[in-house]
Amino acid sequence: MTDPNTGPADFRARFDAMVRARRANREFLPEALPEDEIAEFLDLVLTAPSAFNMQARAIVRVRNPEVRAAVHEATRGQRQVLEAPLLLAFIAEPDGWEDTFDEVAAQNIGSGLWDGAFAAQKRDRIAGFQKERRDLGRSREYAIRDAMIAASFAMLAAEARGWATSPMTGFDEAELKRALGAGDSARDVAVALLLAVGRPSGAPRDPGRLPLARRVYVDRYPL
């Protein structure tokens, strides 16, 4: 959807410029982000697509100082964990669809998008796909993909608000799960990404990217 105040070409140009200007930023102003803007931001992030729209990914917002300190330890002391006004953990749920299916189905039946027979077919189809993934040992991998799509939405949505982000994959996952209350969960979950968010206090330099021809191939990946 384009901005109603501009034409499609202008909207695209501004969006492209925003994407190109985005940098990982580890330096944040200490001021808190408005709660209403955070709620709007998170609501937008959760519009990200997911497999079968089962939304089998979650976000943990870290607010308690003691939890932050534990997360800080799990990330081996990355400063942005303590300094960013908003800290989010994107959680992948390999079997999360089993918890969300009934709610999603009820919404879709209520809106007229599905009927009862279609919902039953959908459940069987998803169960079949998930069994294949489990049998191949790839349930976790697919779940992380869904969570990372949401995290990517978050980085762009933050940029559009003038906020900076610092995505983090450098952490002890077992330690981080314990800090977030998921260490002893009977459900298999994974932490796909930590994301520090806030107003930037610095302007990181452009590190550059490799040429298009070096990273984009046609039809076949070069072995």
Coordinates of C-alpha atoms in Angstrom, one line a residue:
M1 CA 0.0 0.0 0.0
T2 CA 1.4 3.4 -0.9
D3 CA 1.4 6.6 1.2
P4 CA -1.9 8.4 0.3
N5 CA -0.1 11.7 0.3
T6 CA 2.4 10.7 -2.4
G7 CA 2.6 8.8 -5.6
P8 CA 3.8 5.2 -5.9
A9 CA 7.2 6.2 -7.4
D10 CA 7.9 8.7 -4.6
F11 CA 6.9 6.2 -1.9
R12 CA 9.1 3.6 -3.5
A13 CA 12.1 6.0 -3.6
R14 CA 11.7 6.9 0.0
F15 CA 11.3 3.3 1.1
D16 CA 14.4 2.2 -0.9
A17 CA 16.4 5.1 0.6
M18 CA 15.3 4.0 4.1
V19 CA 16.3 0.4 3.5
R20 CA 19.7 1.5 2.2
A21 CA 20.3 3.8 5.1
R22 CA 19.5 1.2 7.8
R23 CA 22.5 0.2 9.9
A24 CA 22.9 -2.0 12.9
N25 CA 23.4 0.5 15.7
R26 CA 24.7 -0.3 19.2
E27 CA 24.5 3.2 20.6
F28 CA 21.1 4.4 21.9
L29 CA 19.8 7.4 23.7
P30 CA 18.6 6.6 27.2
E31 CA 15.1 8.1 26.7
A32 CA 12.2 5.6 26.8
L33 CA 10.1 5.0 23.8
P34 CA 6.4 6.0 24.2
E35 CA 4.3 3.0 25.3
D36 CA 1.6 3.7 22.7
E37 CA 4.2 3.7 19.9
I38 CA 5.7 0.5 21.2
A39 CA 2.3 -1.2 21.2
E40 CA 1.6 0.0 17.6
F41 CA 5.1 -1.1 16.6
L42 CA 4.7 -4.6 18.0
D43 CA 1.2 -5.0 16.4
L44 CA 2.7 -4.1 13.1
V45 CA 5.6 -6.5 13.5
L46 CA 3.1 -9.4 14.1
T47 CA 1.6 -8.8 10.7
A48 CA 4.6 -10.6 9.3
P49 CA 3.8 -13.7 7.3
S50 CA 4.2 -17.1 8.9
A51 CA 3.8 -20.7 7.6
F52 CA 0.1 -21.4 7.1
N53 CA -0.6 -18.1 9.0
M54 CA -0.3 -20.2 12.2
Q55 CA 1.8 -17.4 13.8
A56 CA 4.0 -20.0 15.6
R57 CA 6.5 -17.4 16.8
A58 CA 6.4 -15.1 19.7
I59 CA 8.2 -12.0 21.1
V60 CA 9.4 -11.6 24.6
R61 CA 9.8 -8.0 25.6
V62 CA 12.4 -7.8 28.3
R63 CA 11.6 -5.1 30.9
N64 CA 12.6 -6.4 34.4
P65 CA 16.1 -5.2 35.2
E66 CA 17.0 -8.6 36.7
V67 CA 15.9 -10.4 33.5
R68 CA 17.9 -7.8 31.5
A69 CA 21.0 -8.6 33.6
A70 CA 20.6 -12.3 33.0
V71 CA 20.1 -11.7 29.3
H72 CA 23.2 -9.5 29.4
E73 CA 25.2 -12.4 30.8
A74 CA 23.9 -14.8 28.2
T75 CA 25.1 -12.4 25.5
R76 CA 28.6 -12.2 27.0
G77 CA 28.2 -8.6 28.0
Q78 CA 26.9 -6.9 24.9
R79 CA 26.3 -3.3 26.1
Q80 CA 23.2 -2.6 24.0
V81 CA 21.3 -5.3 25.9
L82 CA 21.4 -3.0 29.0
E83 CA 21.4 0.4 27.2
A84 CA 18.6 0.1 24.6
P85 CA 15.2 1.3 25.8
L86 CA 13.5 -1.7 24.1
L87 CA 14.8 -5.2 24.1
L88 CA 13.0 -8.0 22.2
A89 CA 13.6 -11.7 21.9
F90 CA 12.1 -13.4 18.9
I91 CA 11.0 -16.9 19.9
A92 CA 10.6 -19.8 17.4
E93 CA 8.0 -22.4 18.2
P94 CA 8.5 -25.6 16.2
D95 CA 5.2 -27.1 17.3
G96 CA 3.5 -23.8 18.1
W97 CA 0.9 -24.3 15.5
E98 CA -0.8 -26.9 17.8
D99 CA -1.5 -24.1 20.3
T100 CA -2.6 -21.5 17.7
F101 CA -4.6 -23.5 15.3
D102 CA -7.9 -23.4 17.1
E103 CA -7.7 -19.7 17.5
V104 CA -6.7 -19.0 13.9
A105 CA -9.4 -21.4 12.7
A106 CA -12.1 -19.7 14.9
Q107 CA -11.2 -16.3 13.5
N108 CA -11.3 -17.6 9.9
I109 CA -14.6 -19.4 10.4
G110 CA -16.0 -16.3 12.1
S111 CA -15.0 -14.1 9.2
G112 CA -16.3 -16.5 6.6
L113 CA -12.9 -17.2 5.1
W114 CA -13.1 -20.9 6.2
D115 CA -15.8 -23.3 7.0
G116 CA -15.6 -26.3 9.3
A117 CA -14.7 -28.8 6.6
F118 CA -11.9 -26.6 5.3
A119 CA -10.6 -26.1 8.8
A120 CA -10.4 -29.9 9.3
Q121 CA -8.6 -30.3 6.0
K122 CA -6.2 -27.6 6.9
R123 CA -5.4 -29.2 10.3
D124 CA -4.6 -32.5 8.6
R125 CA -2.5 -30.8 5.9
I126 CA -0.4 -28.9 8.5
A127 CA 0.0 -31.9 10.7
G128 CA 1.4 -33.8 7.7
F129 CA 3.9 -31.1 6.8
Q130 CA 5.0 -30.8 10.4
K131 CA 5.5 -34.6 10.7
E132 CA 7.7 -34.5 7.6
R133 CA 9.8 -31.7 9.2
R134 CA 10.1 -33.6 12.5
D135 CA 11.0 -36.8 10.8
L136 CA 13.8 -34.9 8.9
G137 CA 14.9 -33.2 12.1
R138 CA 14.1 -29.8 10.6
S139 CA 11.2 -28.5 12.7
R140 CA 13.5 -26.0 14.6
E141 CA 15.0 -24.7 11.3
Y142 CA 11.6 -24.0 9.8
A143 CA 10.4 -22.3 13.0
I144 CA 13.4 -20.1 13.1
R145 CA 12.7 -19.0 9.6
D146 CA 9.2 -17.7 10.7
A147 CA 10.6 -15.9 13.7
M148 CA 13.3 -14.3 11.6
I149 CA 10.8 -13.0 9.1
A150 CA 9.0 -11.2 12.0
A151 CA 12.4 -9.9 13.2
S152 CA 13.1 -8.5 9.7
F153 CA 9.8 -6.7 9.8
A154 CA 10.7 -5.3 13.1
M155 CA 14.0 -3.8 11.9
L156 CA 12.3 -2.0 9.0
A157 CA 9.3 -0.9 11.1
A158 CA 11.8 0.6 13.6
E159 CA 13.7 2.3 10.9
A160 CA 10.5 3.9 9.5
R161 CA 10.0 5.4 13.0
G162 CA 13.4 6.9 13.2
W163 CA 14.5 4.2 15.7
A164 CA 17.7 2.2 15.5
T165 CA 18.1 -1.5 15.9
S166 CA 20.9 -3.9 16.8
P167 CA 20.2 -7.5 15.9
M168 CA 22.0 -10.1 17.9
T169 CA 22.7 -13.8 17.3
G170 CA 25.7 -14.0 19.6
F171 CA 24.4 -15.6 22.7
D172 CA 24.4 -18.7 24.7
E173 CA 21.0 -20.0 23.8
A174 CA 20.5 -22.4 26.7
E175 CA 21.5 -19.6 29.2
L176 CA 19.3 -17.1 27.3
K177 CA 16.3 -19.4 27.4
R178 CA 16.7 -19.8 31.1
A179 CA 16.8 -16.0 31.5
L180 CA 13.6 -15.7 29.6
G181 CA 11.8 -18.5 31.5
A182 CA 11.9 -21.0 28.7
G183 CA 14.8 -23.1 29.9
D184 CA 12.7 -25.8 31.6
S185 CA 9.7 -25.6 29.2
A186 CA 8.3 -28.9 28.1
R187 CA 7.7 -27.2 24.7
D188 CA 10.7 -27.1 22.3
V189 CA 11.4 -23.4 21.6
A190 CA 14.4 -21.6 20.2
V191 CA 15.6 -18.0 20.4
A192 CA 16.0 -16.9 16.9
L193 CA 17.2 -13.3 17.5
L194 CA 17.6 -10.6 20.1
L195 CA 16.8 -7.1 18.9
A196 CA 17.8 -4.0 20.8
V197 CA 15.6 -1.0 19.8
G198 CA 15.8 2.7 20.6
R199 CA 16.5 6.2 19.3
P200 CA 20.1 6.3 17.9
S201 CA 22.8 8.3 19.6
G202 CA 25.3 7.7 16.9
A203 CA 25.4 7.3 13.1
P204 CA 27.3 4.1 12.1
R205 CA 29.3 4.4 8.8
D206 CA 28.2 2.4 5.8
P207 CA 30.3 -0.7 5.7
G208 CA 29.5 -1.3 2.1
R209 CA 28.2 -4.5 0.3
L210 CA 29.8 -6.8 -2.2
P211 CA 28.8 -6.2 -5.9
L212 CA 25.5 -7.6 -7.1
A213 CA 27.2 -10.1 -9.4
R214 CA 29.2 -11.5 -6.5
R215 CA 26.1 -12.4 -4.5
V216 CA 23.3 -12.9 -7.1
Y217 CA 23.4 -15.8 -9.5
V218 CA 21.0 -17.0 -12.2
D219 CA 19.4 -20.4 -12.1
R220 CA 22.3 -22.2 -10.5
Y221 CA 24.5 -21.7 -7.4
P222 CA 28.2 -21.9 -8.4
L223 CA 29.9 -24.9 -6.8

